[in-house]
């Protein structure tokens, strides 16, 4: 699957990212494809992500650690674009240890990745409380405030841990946060306990190798190593192009690979965009094809649509082609991977949003602001296949109705669907 190169040209980076509002199944696909690579690198996001992997009868959920970690000998890199909470991270490492996964020599962390402080999490809670009904529905992991400190030029980075002034730097940022938190007396916290836990957790981080990841990745590419970049969230949660302000605080599109790993645009190879066979979103914000009814409930039950990070019920609806066409454009997706097609197995009819109606007309493009424009999705209906896909290991073995559904989507989107996932387990994939 990886990009092929001229003999002496540097390798290209292939990318896996979500084309919807997150939870498309990125973790499963990264884990599956990782065997064809030498390095898997996360380029943005933080512990707001929850990437689920299932194999050998076990389920694993990763938040900060790249999804290549279960493939022995593969290097996993946490890039500069990631924000890292030492407490969540230490917990993740502990659970890898408990599962007998060796990672110490294979998990590298960029010195330029930013640190999430306990106070960042409380600022996140304060920001949401202040928004009231208009709250984003953040995972409350401190993502927004940490990226704010990054762009505000106040942040602490992984490399700072090595500095003799680290405590002072920490105290100075903490003091700034505590001043801000005074405005929100309703946000209560146990600073001493949380701070102690945070500093203890840094020890787990210190055991890993810190790298100047921009050099590391570019050297690896020059040496012909095969690199897979793993995205978190989805393109509709991108800070620039998503349903702003109901977005996350990082660049979730292919451009984020360049800034989140320190590589030039011409190093990007294939871009594998992942979409579910339907659509979900967790948290607030517009969702034109949402089915807030028994159809949505059936999708939620069949797809077990509950958040991997927060456990919240995910909002569910039909696949939305104007939305996907938009994120294919933003990401330069070369291959589509469709996951969770098995969730539609028992539906007699399957709908597909093919247009939007707004301002009295039908459109295939998104309005400039989905939050302030009243949009109605226009659907086309397809026959369901009403059978299990368990034994379908090739495209030709899929029921005719499923093939018809896929062909229609592929023609509309104009990008080949090269992978179809038929279950959560590692091996349930038609390539
Ligand atoms: P990610 O954040 O994009 O990695 O996705 P999540 O792990 O948050 O959510 C995807 C969920 O769907 C997880 O529970 C996966 O185990 C599950 N999953 C992935 N692919 C498939 C599939 O093809 N079929 C079904 N039924 N479940 C899947
Ligand atoms: P993965 O990588 C789904 C959503 C939150 C909220 C908004 C902002 O598992 O696909 P934040 O915590 O970033 O301040 O939340 O973004 N969100 C996700 N939704 N999957 C994710 O990650 C998400 N990460 C954040 O629910 O609406
Ligand atoms: Mg997830």
Short mmCIF file of C-alpha atoms and ligand atoms in Angstrom, two decimals:
data_model
loop_
_atom_site.label_atom_id
_atom_site.label_comp_id
_atom_site.label_asym_id
_atom_site.label_seq_id
_atom_site.Cartn_x
_atom_site.Cartn_y
_atom_site.Cartn_z
CA UNK A 1 0.00 0.00 0.00
CA UNK A 2 2.89 2.39 0.73
CA UNK A 3 4.00 4.92 -1.88
CA UNK A 4 6.64 3.61 -4.25
CA UNK A 5 9.64 5.73 -5.03
CA UNK A 6 12.42 6.13 -7.59
CA UNK A 7 15.45 4.21 -6.45
CA UNK A 8 17.41 7.17 -5.13
CA UNK A 9 14.59 9.59 -4.33
CA UNK A 10 13.62 10.01 -0.68
CA UNK A 11 10.54 8.09 0.49
CA UNK A 12 7.17 9.73 0.72
CA UNK A 13 4.95 9.87 3.79
CA UNK A 14 1.57 8.21 3.48
CA UNK A 15 -1.25 9.64 5.55
CA UNK A 16 -4.33 8.19 7.27
CA UNK A 17 -6.94 10.67 8.41
CA UNK A 18 -10.65 10.93 9.15
CA UNK A 19 -12.98 12.47 6.55
CA UNK A 20 -15.92 13.04 8.90
CA UNK A 21 -16.24 14.17 12.54
CA UNK A 22 -13.80 11.63 13.99
CA UNK A 23 -14.12 7.99 15.13
CA UNK A 24 -14.09 6.70 11.55
CA UNK A 25 -11.96 3.70 12.56
CA UNK A 26 -8.52 5.24 11.99
CA UNK A 27 -6.89 3.15 14.73
CA UNK A 28 -7.99 -0.15 13.20
CA UNK A 29 -6.76 0.82 9.73
CA UNK A 30 -3.40 2.18 10.95
CA UNK A 31 -2.84 -1.04 12.88
CA UNK A 32 -3.72 -3.12 9.81
CA UNK A 33 -1.53 -1.19 7.37
CA UNK A 34 1.36 -0.63 9.81
CA UNK A 35 3.08 -3.88 8.77
CA UNK A 36 3.95 -2.19 5.46
CA UNK A 37 5.82 0.66 7.20
CA UNK A 38 8.88 1.31 9.37
CA UNK A 39 7.53 4.29 11.32
CA UNK A 40 4.03 5.37 12.40
CA UNK A 41 3.83 9.03 13.46
CA UNK A 42 0.98 10.94 15.12
CA UNK A 43 0.97 14.55 13.87
CA UNK A 44 -1.76 16.39 15.83
CA UNK A 45 -4.40 16.17 18.52
CA UNK A 46 -3.90 14.67 21.94
CA UNK A 47 -5.80 12.61 24.50
CA UNK A 48 -9.11 13.82 23.02
CA UNK A 49 -8.49 10.98 20.52
CA UNK A 50 -9.58 7.42 21.22
CA UNK A 51 -8.36 4.91 18.65
CA UNK A 52 -9.69 1.39 19.08
CA UNK A 53 -7.90 -1.78 17.96
CA UNK A 54 -9.23 -5.32 18.21
CA UNK A 55 -7.20 -8.46 17.69
CA UNK A 56 -6.65 -11.87 19.33
CA UNK A 57 -9.91 -11.37 21.21
CA UNK A 58 -8.61 -8.24 22.96
CA UNK A 59 -9.63 -4.61 22.65
CA UNK A 60 -7.18 -1.73 23.10
CA UNK A 61 -7.90 2.01 23.11
CA UNK A 62 -5.02 4.40 22.41
CA UNK A 63 -5.14 8.13 23.09
CA UNK A 64 -1.64 9.51 22.54
CA UNK A 65 0.38 6.47 21.52
CA UNK A 66 0.37 5.83 17.75
CA UNK A 67 -1.62 2.82 16.55
CA UNK A 68 1.47 1.05 15.16
CA UNK A 69 2.64 0.15 18.69
CA UNK A 70 1.32 -3.42 18.59
CA UNK A 71 3.41 -4.29 15.54
CA UNK A 72 6.77 -5.45 16.89
CA UNK A 73 9.91 -3.61 15.73
CA UNK A 74 7.97 -0.69 14.28
CA UNK A 75 9.02 2.78 15.46
CA UNK A 76 6.18 4.96 16.77
CA UNK A 77 6.69 8.69 16.94
CA UNK A 78 4.67 11.37 18.73
CA UNK A 79 5.18 14.45 16.58
CA UNK A 80 5.60 18.12 17.48
CA UNK A 81 1.98 18.85 16.49
CA UNK A 82 0.64 16.64 19.28
CA UNK A 83 -0.32 17.90 22.75
CA UNK A 84 0.55 15.42 25.49
CA UNK A 85 -0.88 15.00 28.97
CA UNK A 86 1.76 13.15 31.03
CA UNK A 87 -0.91 11.66 33.31
CA UNK A 88 -3.00 10.14 30.51
CA UNK A 89 0.20 9.10 28.75
CA UNK A 90 1.64 7.32 31.82
CA UNK A 91 -1.64 5.47 32.22
CA UNK A 92 -1.51 4.38 28.59
CA UNK A 93 2.07 3.17 28.95
CA UNK A 94 1.12 1.23 32.06
CA UNK A 95 -1.66 -0.57 30.24
CA UNK A 96 0.74 -1.43 27.39
CA UNK A 97 3.12 -2.84 29.98
CA UNK A 98 0.29 -4.85 31.53
CA UNK A 99 -0.42 -6.29 28.09
CA UNK A 100 3.27 -7.24 27.70
CA UNK A 101 3.82 -4.84 24.82
CA UNK A 102 7.45 -3.70 24.76
CA UNK A 103 7.66 -0.08 23.69
CA UNK A 104 10.60 1.63 25.43
CA UNK A 105 12.97 1.47 22.46
CA UNK A 106 10.23 1.95 19.88
CA UNK A 107 8.28 4.93 21.16
CA UNK A 108 9.86 8.33 20.46
CA UNK A 109 8.56 11.73 21.51
CA UNK A 110 9.23 15.05 19.80
CA UNK A 111 10.90 17.62 22.04
CA UNK A 112 8.58 20.19 20.46
CA UNK A 113 5.30 18.47 21.44
CA UNK A 114 3.40 20.67 23.90
CA UNK A 115 2.49 19.59 27.43
CA UNK A 116 -1.04 19.66 28.83
CA UNK A 117 -0.95 20.92 32.43
CA UNK A 118 -3.66 20.12 35.00
CA UNK A 119 -4.68 23.79 34.87
CA UNK A 120 -5.28 23.48 31.10
CA UNK A 121 -8.01 20.94 31.83
CA UNK A 122 -9.73 23.25 34.28
CA UNK A 123 -9.51 26.14 31.85
CA UNK A 124 -11.19 23.86 29.30
CA UNK A 125 -14.01 23.21 31.78
CA UNK A 126 -14.27 26.95 32.52
CA UNK A 127 -14.51 27.80 28.82
CA UNK A 128 -17.29 25.25 28.31
CA UNK A 129 -19.18 26.42 31.43
CA UNK A 130 -18.99 29.99 30.20
CA UNK A 131 -20.47 29.03 26.82
CA UNK A 132 -23.50 27.46 28.54
CA UNK A 133 -25.91 26.00 25.97
CA UNK A 134 -23.52 26.89 23.14
CA UNK A 135 -20.78 24.67 24.55
CA UNK A 136 -18.61 22.77 22.09
CA UNK A 137 -18.99 19.43 23.85
CA UNK A 138 -15.24 19.24 24.34
CA UNK A 139 -13.68 16.06 25.72
CA UNK A 140 -12.36 18.38 28.51
CA UNK A 141 -8.84 17.02 28.11
CA UNK A 142 -7.34 20.52 28.01
CA UNK A 143 -6.80 20.49 24.24
CA UNK A 144 -8.08 23.99 23.42
CA UNK A 145 -6.23 25.84 26.22
CA UNK A 146 -2.98 23.98 25.45
CA UNK A 147 -3.07 24.91 21.75
CA UNK A 148 -3.99 28.46 22.82
CA UNK A 149 -0.84 28.62 24.94
CA UNK A 150 1.13 27.23 22.00
CA UNK A 151 -0.05 29.92 19.57
CA UNK A 152 0.00 32.49 22.39
CA UNK A 153 3.70 31.61 22.86
CA UNK A 154 3.35 30.61 26.48
CA UNK A 155 3.39 26.81 26.22
CA UNK A 156 5.62 24.23 27.85
CA UNK A 157 7.12 21.58 25.63
CA UNK A 158 8.42 18.06 26.18
CA UNK A 159 11.99 19.26 25.64
CA UNK A 160 11.59 21.75 28.50
CA UNK A 161 11.50 18.83 30.93
CA UNK A 162 15.26 18.51 30.35
CA UNK A 163 15.86 22.13 31.36
CA UNK A 164 17.10 22.95 34.89
CA UNK A 165 14.49 25.76 34.97
CA UNK A 166 11.59 23.45 34.24
CA UNK A 167 9.94 23.91 37.65
CA UNK A 168 10.12 27.69 37.30
CA UNK A 169 8.67 27.59 33.80
CA UNK A 170 5.87 25.36 35.07
CA UNK A 171 5.15 27.62 38.05
CA UNK A 172 5.06 30.71 35.89
CA UNK A 173 2.50 29.20 33.48
CA UNK A 174 0.49 27.75 36.37
CA UNK A 175 0.35 31.17 38.04
CA UNK A 176 -1.03 32.69 34.85
CA UNK A 177 -3.69 29.98 34.65
CA UNK A 178 -4.67 30.36 38.31
CA UNK A 179 -5.22 34.07 37.76
CA UNK A 180 -7.58 33.25 34.90
CA UNK A 181 -9.36 30.56 36.88
CA UNK A 182 -10.23 33.10 39.60
CA UNK A 183 -12.91 34.40 37.21
CA UNK A 184 -14.61 31.00 37.41
CA UNK A 185 -15.14 30.20 41.10
CA UNK A 186 -17.57 27.43 40.09
CA UNK A 187 -14.66 25.41 38.64
CA UNK A 188 -13.24 23.57 41.62
CA UNK A 189 -10.08 21.49 41.67
CA UNK A 190 -7.54 19.87 43.93
CA UNK A 191 -4.37 21.52 42.73
CA UNK A 192 -1.95 19.86 45.11
CA UNK A 193 -3.03 16.28 44.37
CA UNK A 194 -3.28 16.79 40.62
CA UNK A 195 0.04 18.59 40.44
CA UNK A 196 1.78 15.84 42.36
CA UNK A 197 0.32 13.21 40.04
CA UNK A 198 1.41 15.26 37.03
CA UNK A 199 5.03 15.51 38.18
CA UNK A 200 5.12 11.81 39.08
CA UNK A 201 3.80 10.95 35.63
CA UNK A 202 6.66 12.83 34.01
CA UNK A 203 8.92 9.97 35.10
CA UNK A 204 7.23 7.60 32.65
CA UNK A 205 7.82 10.14 29.89
CA UNK A 206 11.47 10.58 30.89
CA UNK A 207 12.11 6.89 30.28
CA UNK A 208 11.42 7.37 26.59
CA UNK A 209 13.70 8.80 23.94
CA UNK A 210 13.09 12.49 23.14
CA UNK A 211 13.96 13.41 19.57
CA UNK A 212 14.25 16.40 17.31
CA UNK A 213 11.53 14.79 15.28
CA UNK A 214 11.79 17.07 12.24
CA UNK A 215 15.38 15.84 11.71
CA UNK A 216 14.44 12.31 12.65
CA UNK A 217 11.63 12.03 10.09
CA UNK A 218 13.45 13.77 7.26
CA UNK A 219 16.56 11.61 7.83
CA UNK A 220 14.36 8.51 7.85
CA UNK A 221 12.73 9.52 4.56
CA UNK A 222 16.11 10.17 2.98
CA UNK A 223 17.22 6.72 4.14
CA UNK A 224 14.24 5.19 2.33
CA UNK A 225 12.22 4.36 5.45
CA UNK A 226 8.49 3.99 4.98
CA UNK A 227 6.50 6.40 7.14
CA UNK A 228 2.77 6.41 7.89
CA UNK A 229 1.28 9.55 9.46
CA UNK A 230 -1.72 8.90 11.72
CA UNK A 231 -4.34 11.61 12.10
CA UNK A 232 -6.68 12.13 15.00
CA UNK A 233 -10.22 13.59 14.90
CA UNK A 234 -11.59 14.23 11.41
CA UNK A 235 -11.50 16.88 8.69
CA UNK A 236 -14.89 18.30 9.78
CA UNK A 237 -13.31 19.07 13.17
CA UNK A 238 -10.40 20.97 11.57
CA UNK A 239 -9.83 24.34 13.24
CA UNK A 240 -9.92 26.20 9.91
CA UNK A 241 -12.30 24.22 7.72
CA UNK A 242 -14.50 22.32 10.16
CA UNK A 243 -17.84 23.42 11.57
CA UNK A 244 -16.23 26.29 13.48
CA UNK A 245 -16.50 26.95 16.42
CA UNK A 246 -17.64 23.33 16.96
CA UNK A 247 -14.22 21.97 16.09
CA UNK A 248 -11.03 20.87 17.79
CA UNK A 249 -8.00 23.18 18.01
CA UNK A 250 -5.61 21.57 15.52
CA UNK A 251 -5.20 21.09 11.81
CA UNK A 252 -6.67 17.67 11.11
CA UNK A 253 -6.18 17.76 7.34
CA UNK A 254 -3.13 16.75 5.29
CA UNK A 255 -1.55 20.18 5.76
CA UNK A 256 -1.35 19.30 9.47
CA UNK A 257 1.13 16.53 8.61
CA UNK A 258 3.60 19.15 7.35
CA UNK A 259 3.35 21.38 10.41
CA UNK A 260 2.87 18.50 12.85
CA UNK A 261 5.95 16.55 11.78
CA UNK A 262 8.12 19.14 10.05
CA UNK A 263 8.00 17.76 6.53
CA UNK A 264 7.57 19.57 3.22
CA UNK A 265 4.40 19.20 1.12
CA UNK A 266 6.24 17.32 -1.64
CA UNK A 267 7.04 14.51 0.81
CA UNK A 268 3.36 13.58 1.06
CA UNK A 269 2.51 10.36 -0.81
CA UNK A 270 -0.83 8.61 -0.63
CA UNK A 271 -3.59 10.05 1.50
CA UNK A 272 -5.99 7.41 2.80
CA UNK A 273 -9.20 9.10 3.91
CA UNK A 274 -11.47 7.09 6.18
CA UNK A 275 -15.22 7.36 6.27
CA UNK A 276 -17.86 5.26 7.92
CA UNK A 277 -20.60 3.84 5.68
CA UNK A 278 -22.86 6.24 7.60
CA UNK A 279 -21.95 9.23 9.77
CA UNK A 280 -21.50 10.10 13.43
CA UNK A 281 -20.47 13.07 15.53
CA UNK A 282 -19.97 13.46 19.26
CA UNK A 283 -20.42 16.82 20.97
CA UNK A 284 -22.29 19.89 19.73
CA UNK A 285 -22.47 21.51 16.32
CA UNK A 286 -24.21 21.11 12.97
CA UNK A 287 -24.77 17.67 11.44
CA UNK A 288 -27.02 17.98 8.36
CA UNK A 289 -27.69 14.26 7.84
CA UNK A 290 -28.29 13.51 11.52
CA UNK A 291 -31.14 11.08 12.28
CA UNK A 292 -32.37 12.10 15.69
CA UNK A 293 -34.97 9.32 15.54
CA UNK A 294 -35.29 5.53 15.51
CA UNK A 295 -32.92 5.26 12.52
CA UNK A 296 -30.19 7.09 14.44
CA UNK A 297 -30.89 4.91 17.47
CA UNK A 298 -30.57 1.74 15.36
CA UNK A 299 -27.26 2.97 13.90
CA UNK A 300 -26.04 3.70 17.44
CA UNK A 301 -26.96 0.24 18.70
CA UNK A 302 -25.71 -1.71 15.67
CA UNK A 303 -22.50 0.33 15.46
CA UNK A 304 -22.02 0.55 19.21
CA UNK A 305 -21.61 4.29 18.81
CA UNK A 306 -20.38 5.36 22.23
CA UNK A 307 -17.22 7.46 22.59
CA UNK A 308 -13.90 5.64 23.07
CA UNK A 309 -12.59 8.51 25.23
CA UNK A 310 -15.61 9.87 27.07
CA UNK A 311 -18.22 7.09 26.70
CA UNK A 312 -20.76 9.64 25.43
CA UNK A 313 -23.46 8.43 23.01
CA UNK A 314 -22.48 9.50 19.49
CA UNK A 315 -25.03 11.28 17.31
CA UNK A 316 -25.76 9.18 14.22
CA UNK A 317 -27.02 9.80 10.69
CA UNK A 318 -26.68 8.83 7.03
CA UNK A 319 -23.54 9.25 4.98
CA UNK A 320 -23.28 12.80 3.65
CA UNK A 321 -21.74 13.15 0.18
CA UNK A 322 -21.50 16.96 -0.08
CA UNK A 323 -19.65 16.83 3.26
CA UNK A 324 -17.33 14.05 2.04
CA UNK A 325 -16.71 15.77 -1.30
CA UNK A 326 -15.62 18.83 0.71
CA UNK A 327 -13.17 16.96 2.94
CA UNK A 328 -11.77 14.96 0.00
CA UNK A 329 -10.94 18.32 -1.55
CA UNK A 330 -9.31 19.68 1.62
CA UNK A 331 -7.24 16.55 2.25
CA UNK A 332 -6.25 15.53 -1.29
CA UNK A 333 -7.39 12.01 -0.49
CA UNK A 334 -6.08 9.48 -3.02
CA UNK A 335 -7.76 6.38 -1.55
CA UNK A 336 -10.97 6.04 0.43
CA UNK A 337 -11.31 3.42 3.12
CA UNK A 338 -14.91 2.75 4.12
CA UNK A 339 -15.45 1.30 7.59
CA UNK A 340 -18.41 -0.17 9.44
CA UNK A 341 -20.36 -1.21 6.34
CA UNK A 342 -21.50 -4.24 8.39
CA UNK A 343 -23.47 -1.88 10.66
CA UNK A 344 -25.93 -1.43 7.76
CA UNK A 345 -26.49 -5.20 7.39
CA UNK A 346 -29.98 -5.22 8.87
CA UNK A 347 -31.34 -2.05 7.25
CA UNK A 348 -34.04 -2.64 4.61
CA UNK A 349 -33.40 0.83 3.12
CA UNK A 350 -30.25 2.93 3.25
CA UNK A 351 -30.24 6.64 2.55
CA UNK A 352 -27.45 8.80 1.20
CA UNK A 353 -27.42 12.60 1.44
CA UNK A 354 -26.54 13.78 -2.07
CA UNK A 355 -27.44 17.49 -1.86
CA UNK A 356 -28.15 20.28 0.58
CA UNK A 357 -31.12 22.63 0.33
CA UNK A 358 -30.47 26.10 1.69
CA UNK A 359 -31.40 29.66 0.80
CA UNK A 360 -34.25 28.21 -1.29
CA UNK A 361 -31.97 26.28 -3.66
CA UNK A 362 -30.26 22.88 -3.93
CA UNK A 363 -26.48 22.80 -3.61
CA UNK A 364 -23.69 20.23 -3.65
CA UNK A 365 -21.28 22.65 -1.93
CA UNK A 366 -21.34 23.51 1.76
CA UNK A 367 -22.44 27.02 2.77
CA UNK A 368 -19.68 29.19 4.20
CA UNK A 369 -21.01 28.60 7.69
CA UNK A 370 -22.94 25.44 8.49
CA UNK A 371 -23.65 26.80 11.97
CA UNK A 372 -25.64 29.81 10.85
CA UNK A 373 -27.21 28.49 7.63
CA UNK A 374 -30.38 26.44 7.86
CA UNK A 375 -29.51 23.35 5.83
CA UNK A 376 -31.73 20.45 4.87
CA UNK A 377 -30.13 17.29 3.51
CA UNK A 378 -31.67 15.80 0.34
CA UNK A 379 -31.47 12.00 0.16
CA UNK A 380 -31.41 9.18 -2.35
CA UNK A 381 -32.54 5.79 -1.14
CA UNK A 382 -30.91 2.39 -1.72
CA UNK A 383 -32.04 -1.18 -1.07
CA UNK A 384 -30.31 -2.82 1.89
CA UNK A 385 -28.63 -6.21 1.53
CA UNK A 386 -30.05 -7.59 4.79
CA UNK A 387 -27.41 -10.26 5.24
CA UNK A 388 -24.18 -10.76 7.12
CA UNK A 389 -20.88 -9.78 5.48
CA UNK A 390 -18.87 -12.09 7.73
CA UNK A 391 -17.85 -14.38 4.90
CA UNK A 392 -17.16 -11.68 2.33
CA UNK A 393 -13.39 -11.43 2.00
CA UNK A 394 -13.38 -9.97 -1.51
CA UNK A 395 -15.34 -7.20 -3.18
CA UNK A 396 -16.95 -9.73 -5.54
CA UNK A 397 -18.26 -11.72 -2.59
CA UNK A 398 -20.23 -8.73 -1.27
CA UNK A 399 -24.02 -8.85 -1.86
CA UNK A 400 -25.12 -7.11 -5.09
CA UNK A 401 -26.97 -4.40 -3.12
CA UNK A 402 -23.79 -3.56 -1.16
CA UNK A 403 -21.79 -3.39 -4.39
CA UNK A 404 -24.41 -1.06 -5.87
CA UNK A 405 -24.22 1.21 -2.81
CA UNK A 406 -20.41 1.33 -2.97
CA UNK A 407 -20.34 1.94 -6.74
CA UNK A 408 -22.72 4.87 -6.37
CA UNK A 409 -20.61 6.46 -3.61
CA UNK A 410 -17.39 5.95 -5.55
CA UNK A 411 -18.82 7.50 -8.71
CA UNK A 412 -20.22 10.48 -6.85
CA UNK A 413 -17.02 11.08 -4.88
CA UNK A 414 -14.62 10.51 -7.78
CA UNK A 415 -11.98 8.83 -5.58
CA UNK A 416 -11.52 5.02 -5.49
CA UNK A 417 -12.72 3.11 -2.44
CA UNK A 418 -9.75 0.78 -2.03
CA UNK A 419 -10.55 -0.72 1.37
CA UNK A 420 -13.80 -1.85 3.00
CA UNK A 421 -13.91 -2.74 6.67
CA UNK A 422 -16.57 -5.28 7.66
CA UNK A 423 -15.99 -5.56 11.41
CA UNK A 424 -13.90 -4.18 14.28
CA UNK A 425 -11.36 -7.02 14.21
CA UNK A 426 -8.00 -6.55 12.54
CA UNK A 427 -8.61 -9.15 9.82
CA UNK A 428 -12.08 -7.92 8.81
CA UNK A 429 -10.91 -5.85 5.87
CA UNK A 430 -11.42 -6.17 2.12
CA UNK A 431 -8.46 -4.60 0.30
P1 LIG B 1 -10.97 6.17 15.54
O1 LIG B 1 -11.01 7.23 16.58
O2 LIG B 1 -11.11 6.72 14.17
O3 LIG B 1 -9.80 5.25 15.66
O4 LIG B 1 -12.26 5.27 15.79
P2 LIG B 1 -12.82 4.76 17.22
O5 LIG B 1 -11.94 3.67 17.69
O6 LIG B 1 -13.09 5.89 18.13
O7 LIG B 1 -14.25 4.22 16.80
C1 LIG B 1 -14.42 3.24 15.86
C2 LIG B 1 -15.20 2.07 16.50
O8 LIG B 1 -15.67 1.22 15.49
C3 LIG B 1 -14.31 1.21 17.39
O9 LIG B 1 -15.11 0.68 18.41
C4 LIG B 1 -13.86 0.11 16.45
O10 LIG B 1 -13.54 -1.11 17.12
C5 LIG B 1 -15.08 -0.07 15.59
N1 LIG B 1 -14.84 -0.47 14.19
C6 LIG B 1 -13.82 -0.14 13.36
N2 LIG B 1 -14.04 -0.64 12.12
C7 LIG B 1 -15.21 -1.30 12.19
C8 LIG B 1 -16.00 -2.01 11.23
O11 LIG B 1 -15.68 -2.12 10.05
N3 LIG B 1 -17.19 -2.53 11.67
C9 LIG B 1 -17.61 -2.41 12.97
N4 LIG B 1 -18.77 -2.95 13.30
N5 LIG B 1 -16.89 -1.75 13.88
C10 LIG B 1 -15.73 -1.19 13.50
P1 LIG B 2 -10.68 10.53 17.35
O1 LIG B 2 -9.22 10.71 17.05
C1 LIG B 2 -14.62 12.36 17.78
C2 LIG B 2 -14.76 16.42 19.35
C3 LIG B 2 -15.36 16.62 20.73
C4 LIG B 2 -15.90 18.02 20.59
C5 LIG B 2 -14.86 18.71 19.72
C6 LIG B 2 -13.82 19.48 20.50
O2 LIG B 2 -10.97 9.44 18.30
O3 LIG B 2 -11.45 10.45 16.08
P2 LIG B 2 -11.81 18.87 22.12
O4 LIG B 2 -11.69 17.84 23.19
O5 LIG B 2 -10.85 18.70 21.01
O6 LIG B 2 -11.83 20.25 22.69
O7 LIG B 2 -13.28 18.65 21.51
O8 LIG B 2 -14.22 17.68 18.99
N1 LIG B 2 -13.66 15.45 19.30
C7 LIG B 2 -13.78 14.22 18.77
N2 LIG B 2 -14.83 13.59 18.25
N3 LIG B 2 -13.41 11.75 17.76
C8 LIG B 2 -12.32 12.39 18.25
O9 LIG B 2 -11.07 11.88 18.13
C9 LIG B 2 -12.48 13.66 18.82
N4 LIG B 2 -11.64 14.55 19.41
C10 LIG B 2 -12.38 15.64 19.69
O10 LIG B 2 -16.36 15.67 20.99
O11 LIG B 2 -17.12 17.99 19.87
MG1 LIG B 3 -12.08 7.75 18.32
#
